[in-house]
């Protein structure tokens, strides 16, 4: 998933949980094998190249259905069907470059919200050329699965942190966790911190993967209407019980921008969040006000 994952267990007898922690890492690796667009045998790769219905795992089905739900609710701002566009920009390979306009238009040709149909675990694409990318949601899902492994072994206080996207199990031995939100324009600085227990915190930011050309920042969160990086935000942080939901919603709100994105956060059940607009101004949902601390 292109990031470092850290699992922490706070428990008097943490040593006995080494096998469980290994199992949680194995679970994350298993999700990556199912959903990576770079592994030819993954569900996502098989689906992307197929021109016939493809049977996928329950896990991939669950993520595709969540993606579709968030896609519909955000009026297409979140789109798991941007695979060819994501490939074209090349952020995942670390060789990102500004594509030709004609290539961007071609990659957008078959992208639409209701492009997949579901019959049990069998998925049919509306257009054979449509490629899937779950990069905006799969990391959150993997975090949820790792937390589930820890919880099933009786662990009550733990965190799973994948490059700043995380989920907390319980509190930190009696007190809330304090989670720093990365400042989008000051490396290593904290914009604010959150006091949380039993929650996921996921951020979409234009500083995570980007390049600059002629004074313009090109980053990895793409607007399906234009095919170019979404311009209205610097970062969106979403808090929710589930990391998968928070992940997809953060990406969607980023594309929607501060105004529509804030409305989207407010109307989505079970999520709160913080949006840093392109001009650096910050807006917070009501539910987050009492949990947030400014430096
Ligand atoms: P995130 O960091 O969760 O916001 O996800 C960004 C990643 O999701 C990108 O690297 C792409 O793989 C993918 N992606 C980019 N734009 C979109 C979009 N509009 N909807 C869904 N996924 C996207
Ligand atoms: Mg996301």
CSV table of C-alpha atoms and ligand atoms in Angstrom, one decimal:
chain,number,residue,atom,x,y,z
A,1,UNK,CA,0.0,0.0,0.0
A,2,UNK,CA,3.0,2.2,-0.3
A,3,UNK,CA,3.3,3.0,3.4
A,4,UNK,CA,4.6,1.9,6.7
A,5,UNK,CA,2.2,0.2,9.1
A,6,UNK,CA,2.7,0.4,12.9
A,7,UNK,CA,0.7,-1.6,15.3
A,8,UNK,CA,0.8,-0.7,19.0
A,9,UNK,CA,-0.7,-2.8,21.8
A,10,UNK,CA,-1.1,-1.3,25.3
A,11,UNK,CA,-1.8,-4.1,27.6
A,12,UNK,CA,-0.2,-5.5,30.8
A,13,UNK,CA,0.6,-8.7,29.0
A,14,UNK,CA,1.4,-7.4,25.6
A,15,UNK,CA,4.2,-10.0,25.1
A,16,UNK,CA,1.6,-12.7,24.8
A,17,UNK,CA,0.1,-10.9,21.8
A,18,UNK,CA,3.1,-11.2,19.4
A,19,UNK,CA,1.4,-13.9,17.4
A,20,UNK,CA,-1.8,-11.8,17.2
A,21,UNK,CA,0.2,-8.8,16.0
A,22,UNK,CA,1.8,-11.0,13.3
A,23,UNK,CA,-1.7,-12.2,12.3
A,24,UNK,CA,-2.8,-8.5,12.0
A,25,UNK,CA,0.1,-7.7,9.7
A,26,UNK,CA,-0.7,-10.8,7.7
A,27,UNK,CA,-4.3,-9.7,7.4
A,28,UNK,CA,-3.1,-6.3,6.0
A,29,UNK,CA,-0.9,-8.2,3.5
A,30,UNK,CA,-3.8,-10.4,2.4
A,31,UNK,CA,-6.0,-7.3,1.8
A,32,UNK,CA,-3.2,-5.8,-0.3
A,33,UNK,CA,-3.0,-9.0,-2.4
A,34,UNK,CA,-6.7,-8.8,-3.1
A,35,UNK,CA,-6.9,-5.0,-3.9
A,36,UNK,CA,-3.5,-3.9,-5.3
A,37,UNK,CA,-3.7,-2.8,-8.9
A,38,UNK,CA,0.0,-3.7,-9.2
A,39,UNK,CA,-0.4,-7.4,-8.6
A,40,UNK,CA,-1.8,-9.1,-11.7
A,41,UNK,CA,-3.6,-11.8,-9.7
A,42,UNK,CA,-5.4,-9.4,-7.4
A,43,UNK,CA,-9.2,-9.1,-7.6
A,44,UNK,CA,-8.8,-5.5,-8.7
A,45,UNK,CA,-6.4,-6.4,-11.5
A,46,UNK,CA,-8.5,-9.3,-12.7
A,47,UNK,CA,-11.6,-7.1,-12.7
A,48,UNK,CA,-9.7,-4.2,-14.5
A,49,UNK,CA,-8.6,-6.4,-17.5
A,50,UNK,CA,-11.8,-8.5,-17.8
A,51,UNK,CA,-14.4,-8.2,-20.5
A,52,UNK,CA,-16.6,-10.9,-18.8
A,53,UNK,CA,-18.0,-11.0,-15.2
A,54,UNK,CA,-15.4,-11.6,-12.5
A,55,UNK,CA,-15.9,-13.3,-9.2
A,56,UNK,CA,-14.2,-11.5,-6.4
A,57,UNK,CA,-13.6,-12.2,-2.7
A,58,UNK,CA,-16.1,-11.2,0.0
A,59,UNK,CA,-13.6,-8.5,1.1
A,60,UNK,CA,-13.3,-6.9,-2.3
A,61,UNK,CA,-17.0,-7.1,-2.8
A,62,UNK,CA,-17.5,-5.3,0.6
A,63,UNK,CA,-15.1,-2.5,-0.4
A,64,UNK,CA,-16.5,-2.1,-3.9
A,65,UNK,CA,-20.0,-1.8,-2.4
A,66,UNK,CA,-18.8,0.8,0.1
A,67,UNK,CA,-17.0,2.7,-2.7
A,68,UNK,CA,-20.3,2.7,-4.7
A,69,UNK,CA,-22.2,4.0,-1.7
A,70,UNK,CA,-19.8,6.8,-1.1
A,71,UNK,CA,-19.6,7.5,-4.8
A,72,UNK,CA,-23.4,7.9,-5.1
A,73,UNK,CA,-23.6,10.0,-1.9
A,74,UNK,CA,-20.9,12.3,-3.1
A,75,UNK,CA,-22.4,12.6,-6.6
A,76,UNK,CA,-19.4,10.9,-8.2
A,77,UNK,CA,-16.6,12.8,-6.3
A,78,UNK,CA,-15.4,9.5,-5.0
A,79,UNK,CA,-15.0,7.1,-8.0
A,80,UNK,CA,-13.4,3.7,-7.7
A,81,UNK,CA,-13.7,3.5,-11.5
A,82,UNK,CA,-10.8,6.0,-12.2
A,83,UNK,CA,-8.3,3.2,-12.6
A,84,UNK,CA,-7.0,4.3,-16.1
A,85,UNK,CA,-6.8,7.9,-15.0
A,86,UNK,CA,-4.9,7.0,-11.8
A,87,UNK,CA,-2.5,4.9,-13.9
A,88,UNK,CA,-2.0,7.6,-16.4
A,89,UNK,CA,-0.9,10.1,-13.8
A,90,UNK,CA,1.5,7.5,-12.3
A,91,UNK,CA,1.6,8.7,-8.7
A,92,UNK,CA,1.6,5.1,-7.4
A,93,UNK,CA,4.8,4.3,-9.4
A,94,UNK,CA,6.5,7.4,-8.2
A,95,UNK,CA,7.1,8.6,-11.7
A,96,UNK,CA,4.2,11.0,-11.9
A,97,UNK,CA,4.1,13.4,-14.9
A,98,UNK,CA,1.7,15.7,-16.5
A,99,UNK,CA,-0.3,13.7,-19.0
A,100,UNK,CA,-1.4,15.0,-22.4
A,101,UNK,CA,-5.0,16.4,-22.4
A,102,UNK,CA,-6.1,13.9,-25.0
A,103,UNK,CA,-4.9,11.0,-22.9
A,104,UNK,CA,-6.8,12.4,-19.8
A,105,UNK,CA,-10.0,12.7,-21.9
A,106,UNK,CA,-9.6,9.2,-23.2
A,107,UNK,CA,-9.1,7.8,-19.6
A,108,UNK,CA,-12.3,9.5,-18.5
A,109,UNK,CA,-14.4,8.3,-21.4
A,110,UNK,CA,-16.1,5.4,-19.6
A,111,UNK,CA,-16.1,6.7,-16.0
A,112,UNK,CA,-19.6,7.0,-14.5
A,113,UNK,CA,-21.1,6.3,-11.1
A,114,UNK,CA,-23.1,3.2,-11.8
A,115,UNK,CA,-20.5,1.4,-13.9
A,116,UNK,CA,-20.6,-1.9,-12.0
A,117,UNK,CA,-23.4,-4.4,-11.4
A,118,UNK,CA,-23.3,-6.9,-8.6
A,119,UNK,CA,-24.7,-10.5,-8.7
A,120,UNK,CA,-23.5,-12.0,-5.4
A,121,UNK,CA,-19.7,-12.0,-5.7
A,122,UNK,CA,-19.8,-11.7,-9.5
A,123,UNK,CA,-19.1,-8.2,-10.8
A,124,UNK,CA,-19.9,-7.0,-14.3
A,125,UNK,CA,-18.4,-3.8,-15.7
A,126,UNK,CA,-20.6,-1.7,-18.0
A,127,UNK,CA,-17.6,-1.1,-20.3
A,128,UNK,CA,-14.8,-3.6,-20.8
A,129,UNK,CA,-12.1,-0.9,-20.7
A,130,UNK,CA,-13.1,0.4,-17.3
A,131,UNK,CA,-10.3,-0.1,-14.7
A,132,UNK,CA,-10.8,-0.1,-11.0
A,133,UNK,CA,-8.6,1.6,-8.4
A,134,UNK,CA,-9.4,1.2,-4.7
A,135,UNK,CA,-6.5,3.4,-3.5
A,136,UNK,CA,-8.9,5.8,-1.9
A,137,UNK,CA,-10.5,3.3,0.4
A,138,UNK,CA,-8.5,0.0,0.7
A,139,UNK,CA,-6.0,1.2,3.2
A,140,UNK,CA,-8.8,2.1,5.6
A,141,UNK,CA,-10.3,-1.2,5.0
A,142,UNK,CA,-7.0,-3.0,5.8
A,143,UNK,CA,-6.7,-1.0,9.0
A,144,UNK,CA,-10.2,-2.1,10.0
A,145,UNK,CA,-9.4,-5.7,9.3
A,146,UNK,CA,-6.2,-5.5,11.4
A,147,UNK,CA,-8.1,-4.0,14.3
A,148,UNK,CA,-10.7,-6.8,14.0
A,149,UNK,CA,-7.9,-9.4,14.4
A,150,UNK,CA,-6.5,-7.6,17.5
A,151,UNK,CA,-10.0,-7.3,19.1
A,152,UNK,CA,-10.9,-10.9,18.4
A,153,UNK,CA,-7.9,-11.9,20.6
A,154,UNK,CA,-9.1,-9.9,23.5
A,155,UNK,CA,-6.9,-6.9,23.1
A,156,UNK,CA,-8.6,-3.8,24.4
A,157,UNK,CA,-6.2,-1.0,23.8
A,158,UNK,CA,-4.3,-0.7,20.5
A,159,UNK,CA,-3.7,1.4,17.5
A,160,UNK,CA,-3.1,0.5,13.9
A,161,UNK,CA,-1.3,3.4,12.0
A,162,UNK,CA,-0.7,3.2,8.3
A,163,UNK,CA,1.2,6.3,7.4
A,164,UNK,CA,-0.9,8.6,9.5
A,165,UNK,CA,-4.2,7.0,8.8
A,166,UNK,CA,-5.2,5.1,11.8
A,167,UNK,CA,-7.8,3.4,14.0
A,168,UNK,CA,-7.8,3.2,17.7
A,169,UNK,CA,-9.1,0.3,19.8
A,170,UNK,CA,-10.4,1.5,23.1
A,171,UNK,CA,-8.7,4.3,24.9
A,172,UNK,CA,-5.0,4.5,25.8
A,173,UNK,CA,-5.2,2.7,29.1
A,174,UNK,CA,-7.8,5.1,30.8
A,175,UNK,CA,-7.3,8.3,28.9
A,176,UNK,CA,-8.2,9.3,25.4
A,177,UNK,CA,-5.6,9.0,22.6
A,178,UNK,CA,-4.2,12.3,21.4
A,179,UNK,CA,-3.9,12.2,17.6
A,180,UNK,CA,-2.0,14.9,15.8
A,181,UNK,CA,-3.3,16.1,12.4
A,182,UNK,CA,-0.4,16.9,10.0
A,183,UNK,CA,-0.1,20.5,8.9
A,184,UNK,CA,-0.6,20.4,5.1
A,185,UNK,CA,2.0,23.1,4.5
A,186,UNK,CA,4.6,22.6,7.3
A,187,UNK,CA,6.3,19.3,7.3
A,188,UNK,CA,6.5,17.8,10.7
A,189,UNK,CA,4.2,20.3,12.3
A,190,UNK,CA,0.8,19.6,13.8
A,191,UNK,CA,-2.2,21.6,12.6
A,192,UNK,CA,-4.3,20.4,15.6
A,193,UNK,CA,-4.8,17.4,17.8
A,194,UNK,CA,-7.8,15.2,18.5
A,195,UNK,CA,-8.8,13.5,21.8
A,196,UNK,CA,-10.3,10.2,20.7
A,197,UNK,CA,-11.1,6.6,21.7
A,198,UNK,CA,-12.4,3.8,19.6
A,199,UNK,CA,-12.3,5.8,16.4
A,200,UNK,CA,-10.6,5.9,13.0
A,201,UNK,CA,-8.9,9.0,11.8
A,202,UNK,CA,-8.0,9.2,8.1
A,203,UNK,CA,-6.6,12.1,6.1
A,204,UNK,CA,-6.5,12.9,2.4
A,205,UNK,CA,-3.9,15.6,1.6
A,206,UNK,CA,-2.4,17.2,-1.5
A,207,UNK,CA,1.1,17.0,0.2
A,208,UNK,CA,1.2,13.2,0.3
A,209,UNK,CA,2.1,12.4,-3.3
A,210,UNK,CA,2.7,15.3,-5.6
A,211,UNK,CA,5.1,17.0,-8.0
A,212,UNK,CA,5.4,20.6,-9.1
A,213,UNK,CA,5.6,21.9,-12.6
A,214,UNK,CA,5.6,25.6,-13.7
A,215,UNK,CA,4.5,26.6,-10.2
A,216,UNK,CA,1.5,24.3,-10.1
A,217,UNK,CA,1.2,21.5,-7.6
A,218,UNK,CA,-0.1,18.2,-9.2
A,219,UNK,CA,-1.2,15.6,-6.6
A,220,UNK,CA,-2.8,12.2,-6.4
A,221,UNK,CA,-6.4,13.0,-5.6
A,222,UNK,CA,-8.2,13.4,-8.9
A,223,UNK,CA,-11.4,15.1,-9.9
A,224,UNK,CA,-13.3,12.8,-12.1
A,225,UNK,CA,-15.1,15.7,-13.9
A,226,UNK,CA,-11.8,17.3,-15.1
A,227,UNK,CA,-9.3,14.4,-14.9
A,228,UNK,CA,-6.9,16.8,-13.1
A,229,UNK,CA,-6.0,17.0,-9.4
A,230,UNK,CA,-8.8,18.4,-7.3
A,231,UNK,CA,-8.0,22.1,-6.5
A,232,UNK,CA,-10.2,23.2,-3.7
A,233,UNK,CA,-8.5,21.7,-0.6
A,234,UNK,CA,-5.1,21.2,1.0
A,235,UNK,CA,-6.4,18.4,3.3
A,236,UNK,CA,-9.4,16.7,4.7
A,237,UNK,CA,-9.4,14.7,8.0
A,238,UNK,CA,-12.3,12.4,8.8
A,239,UNK,CA,-13.2,10.7,12.1
A,240,UNK,CA,-15.5,7.7,12.1
A,241,UNK,CA,-15.9,4.4,13.8
A,242,UNK,CA,-14.6,2.6,10.6
A,243,UNK,CA,-11.5,3.5,8.8
A,244,UNK,CA,-12.8,2.3,5.4
A,245,UNK,CA,-15.7,4.7,5.6
A,246,UNK,CA,-13.5,7.5,6.9
A,247,UNK,CA,-11.0,6.9,4.1
A,248,UNK,CA,-13.5,7.0,1.2
A,249,UNK,CA,-15.4,10.0,2.8
A,250,UNK,CA,-12.1,11.9,3.2
A,251,UNK,CA,-11.2,11.4,-0.5
A,252,UNK,CA,-14.7,12.4,-1.6
A,253,UNK,CA,-14.9,15.5,0.6
A,254,UNK,CA,-11.4,16.6,-0.7
A,255,UNK,CA,-12.7,16.5,-4.3
A,256,UNK,CA,-16.0,18.2,-3.3
A,257,UNK,CA,-14.0,21.1,-1.7
A,258,UNK,CA,-14.6,23.1,1.5
A,259,UNK,CA,-18.2,24.1,0.9
A,260,UNK,CA,-19.8,21.0,-0.6
A,261,UNK,CA,-17.4,18.8,1.3
A,262,UNK,CA,-18.4,20.3,4.7
A,263,UNK,CA,-22.1,19.8,3.7
A,264,UNK,CA,-21.3,16.2,2.7
A,265,UNK,CA,-19.5,15.5,6.1
A,266,UNK,CA,-22.5,16.9,8.0
A,267,UNK,CA,-25.1,14.9,6.1
A,268,UNK,CA,-23.1,11.6,6.3
A,269,UNK,CA,-24.1,9.5,9.3
A,270,UNK,CA,-21.3,8.7,11.8
A,271,UNK,CA,-18.6,10.9,10.4
A,272,UNK,CA,-17.0,14.1,11.6
A,273,UNK,CA,-14.2,16.0,10.0
A,274,UNK,CA,-11.9,18.9,9.4
A,275,UNK,CA,-11.3,20.6,6.0
A,276,UNK,CA,-8.3,22.8,5.1
A,277,UNK,CA,-9.3,24.8,2.1
A,278,UNK,CA,-6.8,25.8,-0.7
A,279,UNK,CA,-6.3,29.2,1.0
A,280,UNK,CA,-5.4,27.5,4.3
A,281,UNK,CA,-8.6,28.3,6.1
A,282,UNK,CA,-9.9,25.6,8.4
A,283,UNK,CA,-13.5,24.4,9.0
A,284,UNK,CA,-14.6,21.8,11.5
A,285,UNK,CA,-17.9,19.8,11.9
A,286,UNK,CA,-19.8,20.5,15.1
A,287,UNK,CA,-19.1,17.0,16.5
A,288,UNK,CA,-15.4,17.6,16.4
A,289,UNK,CA,-15.4,21.0,18.2
A,290,UNK,CA,-15.1,19.5,21.7
A,291,UNK,CA,-12.5,16.9,20.7
A,292,UNK,CA,-10.1,19.3,19.0
A,293,UNK,CA,-7.1,21.1,20.5
A,294,UNK,CA,-5.2,23.8,18.7
A,295,UNK,CA,-1.5,24.2,19.2
B,1,LIG,P1,-6.7,9.1,-0.5
B,1,LIG,O1,-5.2,9.3,-0.1
B,1,LIG,O2,-7.4,8.1,0.4
B,1,LIG,O3,-7.4,10.3,-0.7
B,1,LIG,O4,-6.7,8.3,-1.8
B,1,LIG,C1,-6.0,8.8,-3.0
B,1,LIG,C2,-5.9,7.6,-3.9
B,1,LIG,O5,-7.2,7.2,-4.3
B,1,LIG,C3,-5.1,8.0,-5.2
B,1,LIG,O6,-3.7,7.6,-5.1
B,1,LIG,C4,-5.8,7.1,-6.2
B,1,LIG,O7,-5.3,5.7,-6.1
B,1,LIG,C5,-7.2,7.1,-5.7
B,1,LIG,N1,-8.1,8.2,-6.2
B,1,LIG,C6,-7.6,9.4,-6.8
B,1,LIG,N2,-8.7,10.2,-7.0
B,1,LIG,C7,-9.8,9.5,-6.6
B,1,LIG,C8,-11.2,9.8,-6.6
B,1,LIG,N3,-11.7,11.0,-7.0
B,1,LIG,N4,-12.0,8.9,-6.1
B,1,LIG,C9,-11.6,7.7,-5.6
B,1,LIG,N5,-10.3,7.4,-5.6
B,1,LIG,C10,-9.4,8.2,-6.1
B,2,LIG,MG1,-9.3,8.0,1.1
